[in-house]
Amino acid sequence: MSLLVLMPVLTLLFAAILTPLVTALGKAVGFEKARDLFSIGAFAATLYYVFKLDLLVKASEEGFAVYHLEAYGPPFGVTYFVDSLSVYMAYVYVGVGLMVAVYSLRYMEKDSGLDKYYALLLAMVAGMIGVAFAGDFFNLFIFWETMSLSAYVLVAFRKHRWEPIEASFKYLVMSTFGSLLFLYAMSFLYGITGTLNFEALAQGLQEAGPSTLTMFFLVTMIVCGFGVTASVVPFHTWLPDAHPAAPASISAMLSGVVIKVGVYAIYRVLFVAFTPLVFDFGTVLMLFGILTMTVANIMALLQRDIKRLLAYSSIVNIGYILTGAGIGAYALTHYYSTAPEIALVVAGLAIMGALFHVFNHAVGKGLLFLCSGCFIHEAKTRDLAELEGIGKKMPWTGASFSVGLLTLAGVPPLSGFWSKLFIILAGFNMAKDPFMVGVTIAVVVNSVFAAAYYLWVMQRVMFRKPKTRAEGAREAPGTMVLPIVLLAAACVVVGIWPDLVIQLADSAAHALIGG
Amino acid sequence: MSLETSWYLAAAAILFILGAYCIAVKRNMIKIVIGVEILTSAVHLNFVALGSELSPTLAVEALAQSVVIVSIVIAAAIATLALLLVINAHRHYATLDVRRLRRLRW
């Protein structure tokens, strides 16, 4: 029971409201960058509060912190529930947000309406953290919509061009359909149990014991609803349009972290409210995961546009993350009764790997989109054929771009290798189960396939002879290179000392499966 | 579950299907936005119907009321934004036909 639980969300929301004011003040005194520095400061302050909250959660005996209004306690009132999983996700969101804010300092300077840009960016991250901290469906829904509404506007930010408008409309319609689908599922859950609080819901569902068919429908509606934002195939079609159409900084945000919010919501709702011991949703998650990575891998190969290729590769990585959770849930459902220790170890390993991959993909894909923003800024084209050899002209950006590609390809000394290894190891720990072996082999095949085209992109961008458009490119300004180099350094450092993140991811995974 | 409530639930389901059909089939961008609004109403109806089922004293239970009121506000924001995008799209193409708009590959 501490107000600190609210601080990360409140800081960002207040900063979002104050941004127009700061802009006006900055204009009055002739210092326009005030709003940029203000939002960077807001992200830094939020990072500090998340850190404090992390300490609070670690220090608490039960491993979580709760906040609710005095008069309206659970199971009816709004609850904020923070455990190590919420804190872990909040770290990722705010970290990438901070890097993006620093990058926007120079990248966005030619655009107009920047006060709105920063206000929306801050509100979007506030919404994401709110989803991570929500202890009930009501809260989750409100923050979810805060995040989505900001994201729609940010995709359409450069509204003088046709592409962002179309992409944003498509994103809006599909994503609203998704959120209404889970609101529909939510209303049924409310009708069955009379509450929207996750903990009370889990109890209520076990007591009410609805039929398998009802539960099947509800799980499907929830996975589909959140799956639209998480871009699970077949609900992914908005993503390859929306992510490239947005400004590069926003693409980094959308691909790096916003789709993870969808995954987080799937994790939280399924593991807490439905509990894998009672309902077998692991199989569904694995099937969706395999389908997602396979389809997106094939589509990624066909792309000529660098940002579309990166967008498809985001979908592939969502596939790994879902499969990781699926393996964990499957192990718990099918083996907890016969071999509880093995089931818990495998589930812990698989979910830890999936959460570690959330971090790696957020950092790696954020890095790649920011680099592609630099390339496009210089060469004025998104065509991969035109961008060949540009890495030679922009050594810092090019080198960081290669690090990003290698980490997502899973090349050993870099961080992406470890997370994939954990997911695959967890799968092979269940070698007696033929279905699990099949799934694991599919993951291995897909990651080798993905590694092949990452290396191909790297070869084109870094080692070919520069073409006319790439010839004139020069290194991006310092404040654009800084976040890129920092993110690349994070990939290398975490690759060499994976323990840094594994500890956080491990406690987050155990908070999810409870023990 | 009383007979009355299940009628409401059935109506909500039919509205939901109608809304989804409208989004999938209609070619006019404004009609697609209307489809989204129909979907929203369907879900709200469902929520309120289940809320009235749960509450013995009040007409509709307080939690369902608050969720629906907040959701109506959000739906208004979404509709506003969607119509803004429609206006911008109309400026680019001078048409509201979604088929003309699909320069984006699937």
CSV table of C-alpha atoms in Angstrom, one decimal, chain A residues 161-346:
chain,number,residue,atom,x,y,z
A,161,ARG,CA,1.5,12.1,-46.7
A,162,TRP,CA,-1.0,9.5,-47.8
A,163,GLU,CA,0.7,6.5,-46.3
A,164,PRO,CA,0.5,7.3,-42.6
A,165,ILE,CA,-3.2,8.2,-42.9
A,166,GLU,CA,-4.1,4.9,-44.5
A,167,ALA,CA,-2.0,2.9,-42.2
A,168,SER,CA,-3.4,4.7,-39.2
A,169,PHE,CA,-7.0,4.1,-40.3
A,170,LYS,CA,-6.3,0.4,-40.8
A,171,TYR,CA,-4.5,0.2,-37.5
A,172,LEU,CA,-7.4,2.0,-35.7
A,173,VAL,CA,-10.1,-0.2,-37.2
A,174,MET,CA,-8.3,-3.5,-36.5
A,175,SER,CA,-7.0,-2.6,-33.1
A,176,THR,CA,-10.4,-1.2,-31.9
A,177,PHE,CA,-12.0,-4.5,-33.1
A,178,GLY,CA,-9.4,-6.3,-31.0
A,179,SER,CA,-10.0,-4.3,-27.9
A,180,LEU,CA,-13.8,-4.6,-28.3
A,181,LEU,CA,-13.4,-8.3,-28.6
A,182,PHE,CA,-11.6,-8.6,-25.3
A,183,LEU,CA,-14.1,-6.1,-23.7
A,184,TYR,CA,-16.8,-8.6,-24.9
A,185,ALA,CA,-14.9,-11.5,-23.3
A,186,MET,CA,-14.5,-9.3,-20.2
A,187,SER,CA,-18.2,-8.8,-19.9
A,188,PHE,CA,-18.8,-12.5,-19.9
A,189,LEU,CA,-16.2,-13.1,-17.3
A,190,TYR,CA,-17.9,-10.4,-15.3
A,191,GLY,CA,-21.2,-12.0,-15.8
A,192,ILE,CA,-19.9,-15.4,-14.6
A,193,THR,CA,-18.0,-14.2,-11.6
A,194,GLY,CA,-19.3,-10.7,-10.7
A,195,THR,CA,-15.8,-9.2,-10.5
A,196,LEU,CA,-13.1,-7.9,-12.8
A,197,ASN,CA,-10.2,-8.2,-10.3
A,198,PHE,CA,-7.6,-10.8,-11.6
A,199,GLU,CA,-7.2,-12.6,-8.3
A,200,ALA,CA,-10.9,-12.7,-7.5
A,201,LEU,CA,-11.6,-13.7,-11.1
A,202,ALA,CA,-9.3,-16.7,-10.8
A,203,GLN,CA,-11.1,-17.9,-7.7
A,204,GLY,CA,-14.5,-17.1,-9.1
A,205,LEU,CA,-13.9,-19.0,-12.2
A,206,GLN,CA,-12.8,-22.1,-10.3
A,207,GLU,CA,-15.8,-21.9,-8.1
A,208,ALA,CA,-18.3,-21.3,-10.9
A,209,GLY,CA,-16.7,-24.0,-13.1
A,210,PRO,CA,-18.1,-22.9,-16.4
A,211,SER,CA,-18.3,-25.5,-19.2
A,212,THR,CA,-15.2,-26.3,-21.3
A,213,LEU,CA,-16.9,-24.8,-24.4
A,214,THR,CA,-17.5,-21.4,-22.7
A,215,MET,CA,-14.0,-21.3,-21.5
A,216,PHE,CA,-12.7,-22.2,-24.9
A,217,PHE,CA,-14.7,-19.3,-26.4
A,218,LEU,CA,-13.4,-16.9,-23.7
A,219,VAL,CA,-9.8,-17.9,-24.1
A,220,THR,CA,-10.1,-17.6,-27.9
A,221,MET,CA,-11.7,-14.1,-27.6
A,222,ILE,CA,-9.0,-12.9,-25.2
A,223,VAL,CA,-6.1,-14.2,-27.3
A,224,CYS,CA,-7.6,-12.8,-30.5
A,225,GLY,CA,-8.4,-9.5,-28.9
A,226,PHE,CA,-4.9,-8.9,-27.4
A,227,GLY,CA,-3.4,-10.7,-30.4
A,228,VAL,CA,-4.4,-7.9,-32.7
A,229,THR,CA,-2.1,-5.5,-30.8
A,230,ALA,CA,0.5,-8.3,-30.3
A,231,SER,CA,0.2,-8.9,-34.1
A,232,VAL,CA,-0.3,-12.6,-33.9
A,233,VAL,CA,-0.9,-14.1,-37.3
A,234,PRO,CA,-3.7,-13.9,-38.8
A,235,PHE,CA,-4.3,-10.5,-37.1
A,236,HIS,CA,-1.0,-9.1,-38.1
A,237,THR,CA,-1.9,-7.3,-41.4
A,238,TRP,CA,-2.0,-3.8,-39.9
A,239,LEU,CA,1.6,-4.0,-38.6
A,240,PRO,CA,3.6,-4.0,-41.8
A,241,ASP,CA,1.7,-0.9,-42.8
A,242,ALA,CA,1.5,1.0,-39.6
A,243,HIS,CA,5.1,0.5,-38.4
A,244,PRO,CA,6.9,1.7,-41.6
A,245,ALA,CA,4.4,4.6,-42.0
A,246,ALA,CA,5.2,6.1,-38.6
A,247,PRO,CA,8.3,8.3,-38.1
A,248,ALA,CA,11.3,6.1,-37.3
A,249,SER,CA,11.4,7.0,-33.6
A,250,ILE,CA,7.7,5.9,-33.3
A,251,SER,CA,8.4,2.7,-35.3
A,252,ALA,CA,11.1,1.8,-32.8
A,253,MET,CA,8.5,2.4,-30.0
A,254,LEU,CA,5.7,0.5,-31.7
A,255,SER,CA,7.8,-2.5,-32.8
A,256,GLY,CA,10.0,-2.5,-29.8
A,257,VAL,CA,7.5,-2.2,-27.0
A,258,VAL,CA,3.9,-1.6,-28.0
A,259,ILE,CA,3.4,-5.1,-29.4
A,260,LYS,CA,4.9,-6.5,-26.2
A,261,VAL,CA,2.1,-4.9,-24.3
A,262,GLY,CA,-0.3,-7.2,-26.2
A,263,VAL,CA,1.9,-10.2,-25.3
A,264,TYR,CA,2.1,-9.1,-21.7
A,265,ALA,CA,-1.7,-8.8,-21.5
A,266,ILE,CA,-2.0,-12.3,-22.9
A,267,TYR,CA,0.5,-13.6,-20.3
A,268,ARG,CA,-1.1,-11.9,-17.4
A,269,VAL,CA,-4.7,-12.7,-18.1
A,270,LEU,CA,-4.1,-16.3,-19.1
A,271,PHE,CA,-1.7,-17.2,-16.4
A,272,VAL,CA,-3.3,-15.4,-13.5
A,273,ALA,CA,-7.0,-15.5,-14.3
A,274,PHE,CA,-7.2,-18.8,-16.1
A,275,THR,CA,-4.2,-20.6,-14.5
A,276,PRO,CA,-2.5,-23.3,-16.6
A,277,LEU,CA,-3.2,-26.0,-14.1
A,278,VAL,CA,-6.9,-25.8,-14.9
A,279,PHE,CA,-7.1,-24.8,-18.5
A,280,ASP,CA,-4.9,-26.1,-21.3
A,281,PHE,CA,-4.2,-22.9,-23.2
A,282,GLY,CA,-0.5,-23.7,-23.8
A,283,THR,CA,-1.3,-25.7,-26.9
A,284,VAL,CA,-3.2,-22.8,-28.4
A,285,LEU,CA,-0.4,-20.4,-27.7
A,286,MET,CA,2.2,-22.7,-29.2
A,287,LEU,CA,0.1,-23.2,-32.4
A,288,PHE,CA,-0.4,-19.5,-32.8
A,289,GLY,CA,3.3,-18.9,-32.1
A,290,ILE,CA,4.5,-21.4,-34.7
A,291,LEU,CA,2.0,-20.1,-37.3
A,292,THR,CA,3.1,-16.5,-36.6
A,293,MET,CA,6.8,-17.1,-37.0
A,294,THR,CA,6.5,-19.2,-40.1
A,295,VAL,CA,4.2,-16.9,-42.0
A,296,ALA,CA,6.1,-13.8,-41.0
A,297,ASN,CA,9.4,-15.3,-42.0
A,298,ILE,CA,8.2,-16.1,-45.4
A,299,MET,CA,6.7,-12.7,-45.9
A,300,ALA,CA,9.9,-11.0,-44.6
A,301,LEU,CA,11.9,-12.6,-47.4
A,302,LEU,CA,9.7,-10.9,-50.0
A,303,GLN,CA,10.2,-7.4,-48.9
A,304,ARG,CA,12.2,-4.7,-50.7
A,305,ASP,CA,11.4,-2.0,-48.2
A,306,ILE,CA,13.8,-2.0,-45.2
A,307,LYS,CA,11.2,-0.9,-42.7
A,308,ARG,CA,8.6,-3.4,-43.9
A,309,LEU,CA,11.2,-6.1,-43.6
A,310,LEU,CA,12.0,-5.1,-40.0
A,311,ALA,CA,8.2,-5.0,-39.2
A,312,TYR,CA,7.8,-8.5,-40.4
A,313,SER,CA,10.8,-9.6,-38.4
A,314,SER,CA,9.0,-8.1,-35.3
A,315,ILE,CA,6.1,-10.5,-36.0
A,316,VAL,CA,8.6,-13.4,-36.2
A,317,ASN,CA,9.9,-12.5,-32.7
A,318,ILE,CA,6.4,-12.2,-31.3
A,319,GLY,CA,6.1,-15.9,-32.5
A,320,TYR,CA,9.1,-16.9,-30.4
A,321,ILE,CA,7.8,-15.1,-27.3
A,322,LEU,CA,4.3,-16.7,-27.6
A,323,THR,CA,5.8,-20.1,-28.1
A,324,GLY,CA,8.0,-19.7,-25.1
A,325,ALA,CA,5.0,-19.0,-22.9
A,326,GLY,CA,3.1,-21.8,-24.6
A,327,ILE,CA,5.8,-24.4,-23.8
A,328,GLY,CA,5.7,-23.2,-20.2
A,329,ALA,CA,1.9,-23.5,-19.9
A,330,TYR,CA,1.9,-26.8,-21.7
A,331,ALA,CA,4.5,-28.3,-19.3
A,332,LEU,CA,2.4,-27.1,-16.3
A,333,THR,CA,-0.9,-28.4,-17.7
A,334,HIS,CA,0.3,-31.8,-18.7
A,335,TYR,CA,3.1,-32.7,-16.3
A,336,TYR,CA,2.4,-30.9,-13.1
A,337,SER,CA,0.4,-33.7,-11.7
A,338,THR,CA,2.9,-36.5,-12.6
A,339,ALA,CA,6.3,-34.7,-12.2
A,340,PRO,CA,5.8,-31.3,-10.5
A,341,GLU,CA,9.5,-30.4,-10.1
A,342,ILE,CA,10.3,-31.0,-13.8
A,343,ALA,CA,7.2,-29.2,-14.9
A,344,LEU,CA,8.1,-26.1,-12.8
A,345,VAL,CA,11.7,-26.1,-13.9
A,346,VAL,CA,10.7,-26.3,-17.6
